[in-house]
PDB file of C-alpha atoms and ligand atoms in Angstrom:
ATOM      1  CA  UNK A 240      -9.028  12.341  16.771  1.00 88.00           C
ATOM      2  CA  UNK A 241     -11.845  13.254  14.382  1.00 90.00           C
ATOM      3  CA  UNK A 242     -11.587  16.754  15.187  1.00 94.00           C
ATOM      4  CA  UNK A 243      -7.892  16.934  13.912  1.00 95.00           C
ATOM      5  CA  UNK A 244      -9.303  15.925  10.560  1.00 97.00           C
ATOM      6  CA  UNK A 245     -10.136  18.591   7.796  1.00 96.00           C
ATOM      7  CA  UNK A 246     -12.665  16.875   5.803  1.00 97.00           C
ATOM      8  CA  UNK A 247     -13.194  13.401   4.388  1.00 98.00           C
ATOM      9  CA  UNK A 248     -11.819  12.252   0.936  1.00 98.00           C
ATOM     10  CA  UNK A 249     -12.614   8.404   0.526  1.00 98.00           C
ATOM     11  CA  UNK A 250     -15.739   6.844   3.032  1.00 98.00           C
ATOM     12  CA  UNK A 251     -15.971   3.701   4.775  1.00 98.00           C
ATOM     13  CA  UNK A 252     -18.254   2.928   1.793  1.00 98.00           C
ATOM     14  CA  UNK A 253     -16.274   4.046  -0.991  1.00 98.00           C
ATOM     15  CA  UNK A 254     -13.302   2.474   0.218  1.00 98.00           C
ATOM     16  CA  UNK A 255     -15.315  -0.783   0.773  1.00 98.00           C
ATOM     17  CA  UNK A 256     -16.630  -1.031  -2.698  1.00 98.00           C
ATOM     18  CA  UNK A 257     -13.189   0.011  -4.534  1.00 98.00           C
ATOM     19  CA  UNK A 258     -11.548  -3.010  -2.626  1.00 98.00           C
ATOM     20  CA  UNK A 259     -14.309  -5.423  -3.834  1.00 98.00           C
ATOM     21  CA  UNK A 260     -13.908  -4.222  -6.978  1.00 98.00           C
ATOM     22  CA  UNK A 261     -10.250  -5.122  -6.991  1.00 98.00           C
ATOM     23  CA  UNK A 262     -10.582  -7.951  -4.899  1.00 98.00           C
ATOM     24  CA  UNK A 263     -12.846  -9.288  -7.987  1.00 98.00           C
ATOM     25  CA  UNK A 264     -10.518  -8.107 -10.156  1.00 98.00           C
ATOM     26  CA  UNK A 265      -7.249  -9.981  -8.567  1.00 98.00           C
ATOM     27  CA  UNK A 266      -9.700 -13.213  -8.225  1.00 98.00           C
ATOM     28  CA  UNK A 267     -10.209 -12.889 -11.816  1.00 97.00           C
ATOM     29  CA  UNK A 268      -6.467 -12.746 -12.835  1.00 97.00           C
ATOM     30  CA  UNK A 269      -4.895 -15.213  -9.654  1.00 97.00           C
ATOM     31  CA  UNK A 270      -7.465 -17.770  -8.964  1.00 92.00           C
ATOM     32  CA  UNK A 271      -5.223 -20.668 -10.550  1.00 92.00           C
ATOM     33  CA  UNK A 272      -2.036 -19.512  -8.693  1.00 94.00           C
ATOM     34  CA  UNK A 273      -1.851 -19.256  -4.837  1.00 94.00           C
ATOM     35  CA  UNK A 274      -0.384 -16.049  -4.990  1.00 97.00           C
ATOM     36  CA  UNK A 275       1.805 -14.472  -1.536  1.00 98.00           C
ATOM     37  CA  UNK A 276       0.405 -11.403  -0.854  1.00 98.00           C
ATOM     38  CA  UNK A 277       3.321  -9.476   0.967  1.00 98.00           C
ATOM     39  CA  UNK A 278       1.994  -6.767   3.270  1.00 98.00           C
ATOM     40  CA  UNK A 279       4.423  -3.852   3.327  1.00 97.00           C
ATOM     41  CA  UNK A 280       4.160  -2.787   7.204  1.00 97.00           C
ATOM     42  CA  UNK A 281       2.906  -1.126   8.908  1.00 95.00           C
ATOM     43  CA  UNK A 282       0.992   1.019   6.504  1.00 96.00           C
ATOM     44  CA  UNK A 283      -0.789  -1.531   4.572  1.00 98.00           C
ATOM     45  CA  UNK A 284      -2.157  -3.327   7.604  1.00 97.00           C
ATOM     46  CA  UNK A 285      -5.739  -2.400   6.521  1.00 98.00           C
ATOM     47  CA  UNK A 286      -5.872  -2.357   3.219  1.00 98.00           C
ATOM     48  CA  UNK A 287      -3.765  -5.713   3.680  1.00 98.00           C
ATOM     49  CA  UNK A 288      -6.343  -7.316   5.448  1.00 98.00           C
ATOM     50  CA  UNK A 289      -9.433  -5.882   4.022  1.00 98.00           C
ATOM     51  CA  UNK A 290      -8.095  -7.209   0.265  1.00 98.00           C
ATOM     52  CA  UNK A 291      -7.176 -10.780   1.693  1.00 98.00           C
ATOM     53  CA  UNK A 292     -10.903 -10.814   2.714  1.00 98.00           C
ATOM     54  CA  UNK A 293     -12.460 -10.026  -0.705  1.00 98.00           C
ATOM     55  CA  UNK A 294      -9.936 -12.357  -2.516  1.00 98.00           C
ATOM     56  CA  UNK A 295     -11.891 -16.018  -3.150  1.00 96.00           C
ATOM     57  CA  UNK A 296      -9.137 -18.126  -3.694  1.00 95.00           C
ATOM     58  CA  UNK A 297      -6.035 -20.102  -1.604  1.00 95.00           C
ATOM     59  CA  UNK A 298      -3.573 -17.721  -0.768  1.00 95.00           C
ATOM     60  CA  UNK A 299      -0.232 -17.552   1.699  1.00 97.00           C
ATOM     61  CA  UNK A 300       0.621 -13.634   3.652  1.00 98.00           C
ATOM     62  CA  UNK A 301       3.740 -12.558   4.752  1.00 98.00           C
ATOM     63  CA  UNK A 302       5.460  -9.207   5.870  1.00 98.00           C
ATOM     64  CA  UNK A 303       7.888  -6.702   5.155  1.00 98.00           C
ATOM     65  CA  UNK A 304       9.216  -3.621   6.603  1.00 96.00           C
ATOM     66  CA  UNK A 305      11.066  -1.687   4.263  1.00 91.00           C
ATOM     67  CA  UNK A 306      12.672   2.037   4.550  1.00 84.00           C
ATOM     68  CA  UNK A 307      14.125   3.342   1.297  1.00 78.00           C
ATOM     69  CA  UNK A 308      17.076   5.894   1.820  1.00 70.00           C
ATOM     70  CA  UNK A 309      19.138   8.785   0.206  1.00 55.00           C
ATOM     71  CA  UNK A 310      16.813   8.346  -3.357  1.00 46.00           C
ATOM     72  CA  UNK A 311      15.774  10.578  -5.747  1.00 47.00           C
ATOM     73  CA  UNK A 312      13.010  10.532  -7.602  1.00 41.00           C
ATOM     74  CA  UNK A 313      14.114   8.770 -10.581  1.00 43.00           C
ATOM     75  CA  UNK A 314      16.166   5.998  -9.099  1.00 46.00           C
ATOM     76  CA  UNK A 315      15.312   3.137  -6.655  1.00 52.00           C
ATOM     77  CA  UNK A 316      17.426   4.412  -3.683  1.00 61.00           C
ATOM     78  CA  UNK A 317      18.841   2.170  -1.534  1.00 77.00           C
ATOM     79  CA  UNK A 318      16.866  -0.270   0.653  1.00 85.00           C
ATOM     80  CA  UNK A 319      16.710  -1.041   4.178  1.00 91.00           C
ATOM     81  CA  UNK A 320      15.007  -4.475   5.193  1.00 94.00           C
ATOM     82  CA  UNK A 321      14.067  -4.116   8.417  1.00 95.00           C
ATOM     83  CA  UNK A 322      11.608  -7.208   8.747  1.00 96.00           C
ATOM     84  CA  UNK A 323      12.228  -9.596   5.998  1.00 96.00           C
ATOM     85  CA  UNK A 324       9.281 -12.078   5.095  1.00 97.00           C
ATOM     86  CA  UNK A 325       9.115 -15.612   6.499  1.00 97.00           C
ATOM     87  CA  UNK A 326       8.541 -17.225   2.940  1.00 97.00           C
ATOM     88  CA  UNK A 327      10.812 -17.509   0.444  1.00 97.00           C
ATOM     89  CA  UNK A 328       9.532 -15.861  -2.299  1.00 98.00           C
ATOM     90  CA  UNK A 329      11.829 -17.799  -5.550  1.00 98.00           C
ATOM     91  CA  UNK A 330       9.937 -19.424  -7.941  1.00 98.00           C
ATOM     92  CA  UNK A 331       6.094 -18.029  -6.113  1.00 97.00           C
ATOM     93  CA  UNK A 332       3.516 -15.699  -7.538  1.00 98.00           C
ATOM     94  CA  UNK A 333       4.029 -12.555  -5.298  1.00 98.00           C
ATOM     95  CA  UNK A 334       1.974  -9.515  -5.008  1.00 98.00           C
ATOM     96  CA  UNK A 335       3.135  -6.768  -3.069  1.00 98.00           C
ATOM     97  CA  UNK A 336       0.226  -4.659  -0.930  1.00 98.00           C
ATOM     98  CA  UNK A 337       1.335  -0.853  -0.349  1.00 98.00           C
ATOM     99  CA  UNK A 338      -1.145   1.281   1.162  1.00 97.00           C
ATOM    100  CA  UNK A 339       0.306   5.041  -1.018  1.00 96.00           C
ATOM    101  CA  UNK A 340       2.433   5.377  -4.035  1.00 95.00           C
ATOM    102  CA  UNK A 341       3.670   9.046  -3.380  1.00 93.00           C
ATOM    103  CA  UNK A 342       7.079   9.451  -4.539  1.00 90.00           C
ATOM    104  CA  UNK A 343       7.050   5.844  -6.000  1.00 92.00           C
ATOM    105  CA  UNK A 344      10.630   5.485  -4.610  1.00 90.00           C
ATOM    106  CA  UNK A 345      10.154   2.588  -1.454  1.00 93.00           C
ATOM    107  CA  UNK A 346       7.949   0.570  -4.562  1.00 95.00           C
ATOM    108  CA  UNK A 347      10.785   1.094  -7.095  1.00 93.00           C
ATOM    109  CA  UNK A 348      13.660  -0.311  -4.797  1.00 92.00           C
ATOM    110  CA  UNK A 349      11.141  -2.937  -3.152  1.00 95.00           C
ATOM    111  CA  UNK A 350      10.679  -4.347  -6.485  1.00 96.00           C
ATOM    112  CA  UNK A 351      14.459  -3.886  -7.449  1.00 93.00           C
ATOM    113  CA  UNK A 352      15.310  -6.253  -4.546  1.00 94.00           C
ATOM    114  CA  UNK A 353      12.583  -8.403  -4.762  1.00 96.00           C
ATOM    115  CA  UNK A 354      12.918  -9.607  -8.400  1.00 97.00           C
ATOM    116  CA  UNK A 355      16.548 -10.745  -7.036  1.00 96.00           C
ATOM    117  CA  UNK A 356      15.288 -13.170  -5.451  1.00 97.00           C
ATOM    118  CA  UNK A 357      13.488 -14.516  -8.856  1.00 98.00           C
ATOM    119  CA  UNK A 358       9.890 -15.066  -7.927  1.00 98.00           C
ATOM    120  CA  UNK A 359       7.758 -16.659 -10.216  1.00 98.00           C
ATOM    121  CA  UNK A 360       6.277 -13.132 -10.981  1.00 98.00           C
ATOM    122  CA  UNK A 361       5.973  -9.852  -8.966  1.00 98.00           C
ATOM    123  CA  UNK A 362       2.828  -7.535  -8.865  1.00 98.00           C
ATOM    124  CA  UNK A 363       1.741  -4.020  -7.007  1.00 98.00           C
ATOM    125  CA  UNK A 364      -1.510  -3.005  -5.512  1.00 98.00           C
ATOM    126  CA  UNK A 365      -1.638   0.133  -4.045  1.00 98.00           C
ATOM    127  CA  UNK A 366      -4.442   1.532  -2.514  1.00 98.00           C
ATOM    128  CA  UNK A 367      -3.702   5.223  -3.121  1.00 98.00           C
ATOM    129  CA  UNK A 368      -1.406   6.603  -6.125  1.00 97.00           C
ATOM    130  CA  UNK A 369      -0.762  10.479  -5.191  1.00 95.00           C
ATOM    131  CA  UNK A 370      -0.390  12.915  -7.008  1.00 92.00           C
ATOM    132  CA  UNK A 371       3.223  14.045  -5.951  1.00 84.00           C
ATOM    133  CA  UNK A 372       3.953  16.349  -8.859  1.00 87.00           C
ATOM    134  CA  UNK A 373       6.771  14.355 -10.336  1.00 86.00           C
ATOM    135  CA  UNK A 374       7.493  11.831 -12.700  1.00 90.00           C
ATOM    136  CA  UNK A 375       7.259   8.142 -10.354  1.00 90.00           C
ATOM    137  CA  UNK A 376       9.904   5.466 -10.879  1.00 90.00           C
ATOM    138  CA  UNK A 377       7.211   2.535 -11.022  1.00 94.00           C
ATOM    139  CA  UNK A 378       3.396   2.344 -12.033  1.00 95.00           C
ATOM    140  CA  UNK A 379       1.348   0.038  -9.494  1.00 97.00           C
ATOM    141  CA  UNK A 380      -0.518  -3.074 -11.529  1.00 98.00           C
ATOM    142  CA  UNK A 381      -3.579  -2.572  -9.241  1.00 98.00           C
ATOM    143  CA  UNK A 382      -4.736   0.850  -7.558  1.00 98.00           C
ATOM    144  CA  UNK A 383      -7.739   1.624  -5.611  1.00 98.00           C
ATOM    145  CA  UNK A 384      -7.821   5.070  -6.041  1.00 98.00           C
ATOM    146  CA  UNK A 385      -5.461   8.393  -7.289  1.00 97.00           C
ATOM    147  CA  UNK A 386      -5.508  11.319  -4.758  1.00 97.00           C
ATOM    148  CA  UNK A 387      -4.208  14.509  -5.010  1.00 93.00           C
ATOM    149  CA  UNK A 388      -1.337  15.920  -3.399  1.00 93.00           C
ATOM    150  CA  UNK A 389      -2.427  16.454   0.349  1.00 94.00           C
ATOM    151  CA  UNK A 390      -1.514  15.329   3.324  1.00 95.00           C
ATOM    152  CA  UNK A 391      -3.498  11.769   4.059  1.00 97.00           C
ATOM    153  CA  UNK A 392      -4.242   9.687   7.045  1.00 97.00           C
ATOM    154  CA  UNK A 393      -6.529   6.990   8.053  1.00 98.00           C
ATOM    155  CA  UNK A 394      -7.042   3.790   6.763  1.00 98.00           C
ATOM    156  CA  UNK A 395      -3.126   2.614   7.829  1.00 98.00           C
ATOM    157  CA  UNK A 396      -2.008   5.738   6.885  1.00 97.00           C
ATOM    158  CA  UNK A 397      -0.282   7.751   9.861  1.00 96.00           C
ATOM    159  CA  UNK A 398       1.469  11.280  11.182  1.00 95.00           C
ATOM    160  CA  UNK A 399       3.629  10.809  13.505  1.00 94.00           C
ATOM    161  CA  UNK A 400       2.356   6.786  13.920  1.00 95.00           C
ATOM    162  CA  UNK A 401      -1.294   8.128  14.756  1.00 96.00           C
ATOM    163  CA  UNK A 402      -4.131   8.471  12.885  1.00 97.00           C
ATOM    164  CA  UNK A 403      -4.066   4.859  10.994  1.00 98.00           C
ATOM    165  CA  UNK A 404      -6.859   3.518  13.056  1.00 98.00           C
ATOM    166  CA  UNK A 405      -9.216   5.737  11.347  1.00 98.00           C
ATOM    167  CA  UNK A 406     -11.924   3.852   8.854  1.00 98.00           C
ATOM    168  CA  UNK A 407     -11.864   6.592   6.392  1.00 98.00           C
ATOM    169  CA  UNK A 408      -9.068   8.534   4.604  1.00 98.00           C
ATOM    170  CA  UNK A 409      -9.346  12.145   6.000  1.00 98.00           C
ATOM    171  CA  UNK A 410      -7.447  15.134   4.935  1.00 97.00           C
ATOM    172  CA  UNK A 411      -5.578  16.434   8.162  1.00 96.00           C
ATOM    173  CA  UNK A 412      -5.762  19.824   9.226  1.00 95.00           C
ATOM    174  CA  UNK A 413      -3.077  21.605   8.687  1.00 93.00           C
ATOM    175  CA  UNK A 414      -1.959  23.016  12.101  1.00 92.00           C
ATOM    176  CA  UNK A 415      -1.909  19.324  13.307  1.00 92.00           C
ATOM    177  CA  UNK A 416       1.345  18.744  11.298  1.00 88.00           C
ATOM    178  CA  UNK A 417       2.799  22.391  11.038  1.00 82.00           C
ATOM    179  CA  UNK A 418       2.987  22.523  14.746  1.00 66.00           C
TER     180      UNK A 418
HETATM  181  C1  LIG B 531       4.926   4.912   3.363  1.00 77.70           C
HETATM  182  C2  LIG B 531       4.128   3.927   2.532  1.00 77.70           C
HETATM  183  C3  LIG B 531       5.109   3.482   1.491  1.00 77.70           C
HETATM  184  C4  LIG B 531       5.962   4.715   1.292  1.00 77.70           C
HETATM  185  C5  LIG B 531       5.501   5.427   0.053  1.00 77.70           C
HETATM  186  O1  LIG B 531       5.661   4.213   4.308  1.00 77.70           O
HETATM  187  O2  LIG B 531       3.659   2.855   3.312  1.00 77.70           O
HETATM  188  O3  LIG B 531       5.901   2.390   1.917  1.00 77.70           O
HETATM  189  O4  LIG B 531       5.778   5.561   2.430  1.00 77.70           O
HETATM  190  O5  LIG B 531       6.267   6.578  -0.166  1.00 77.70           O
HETATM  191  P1  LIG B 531       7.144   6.784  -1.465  1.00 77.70           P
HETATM  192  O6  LIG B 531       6.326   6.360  -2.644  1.00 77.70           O
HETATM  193  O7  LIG B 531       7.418   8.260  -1.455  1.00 77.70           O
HETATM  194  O8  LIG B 531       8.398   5.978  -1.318  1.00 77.70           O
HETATM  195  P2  LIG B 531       6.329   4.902   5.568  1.00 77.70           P
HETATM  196  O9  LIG B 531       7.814   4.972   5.337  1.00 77.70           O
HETATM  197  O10 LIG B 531       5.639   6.191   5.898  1.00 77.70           O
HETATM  198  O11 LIG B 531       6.116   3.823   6.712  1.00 77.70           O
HETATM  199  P3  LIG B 531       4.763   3.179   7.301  1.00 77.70           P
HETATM  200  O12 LIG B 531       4.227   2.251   6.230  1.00 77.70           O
HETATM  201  O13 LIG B 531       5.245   2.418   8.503  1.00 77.70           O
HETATM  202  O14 LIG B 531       3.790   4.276   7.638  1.00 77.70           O
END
């Protein structure tokens, strides 16, 4: 699996730090509020539950699947729910966890939907904002780091729904994904 990797772009140890760092941060700004952090799957599995880790106060999870369709990059697109959360979300703090803000357009309609159902407030993490070359939709609240515009795996992130168990984020070689 290594092998099919090109080089490295974020270490076990950078990644580690950056989500302590935010973890400390989201303590900082949550810790009166038992926020639900809502795990977009199956992406953010990692990052998901290496954040709820760092966070030091009471919190509820819950998960989503969501596929947006037929979208450009300037509107929210339409949504497809295919796993809606257990909790109801009206009237609670919410923070959605999204493991890559590429085109922006799945976070854009997500949050279109979501605020529908009037939570108390709604906030974004992402752990990567790439660098798609366009103009995004929607800016993520909290970001671990900004990438540029190559093709990522590891860390939750797939091709072809491999890849994710990786620990690192790894550029993948391009005859991997051009075959
Ligand atoms: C990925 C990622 C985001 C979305 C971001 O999900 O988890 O939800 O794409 O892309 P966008 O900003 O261009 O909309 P994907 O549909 O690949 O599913 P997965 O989470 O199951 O891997």
């Amino acid at each position: 699996m290594n092998n099919d990797i090109e080089r490295v772009l974020i270490d076990e140890k950078q990644i580690s730090d950056a989500v302590k760092r935010l973890g400390a941060r989201i303590t900082e700004d949550y810790k009166e509020k038992n926020p639900l952090l809502l795990c977009v799957l199956k992406g953010s599995l990692v990052f998901h539950a290496d954040l709820m880790r760092v966070l030091n106060f009471h919190c509820e999870t819950d998960f989503i699947i969501a596929k947006s369709y037929g979208a450009g990059a300037q509107s929210s697109g339409e949504l497809k729910i295919l796993k809606e959360p257990d909790i109801n979300i009206k009237g609670r703090d919410v923070i959605i966890i999204e493991d890559i803000l590429d085109t922006g357009v799945t976070l854009s309609a997500l949050l279109h939907t979501l605020q529908a159902r009037k939570p108390a407030s709604l906030k974004t993490v992402v752990f990567l904002d790439k660098n798609s070359g366009i103009e995004k939709p929607v800016k993520a609240d909290y970001k671990c780091f900004d990438t540029e515009n190559e093709f990522l795996v590891g860390y939750g992130l797939d091709y072809a729904e491999k890849y994710r168990n990786l620990p690192y984020i790894g550029v993948l070689k391009r005859k991997i994904y051009s075959i």
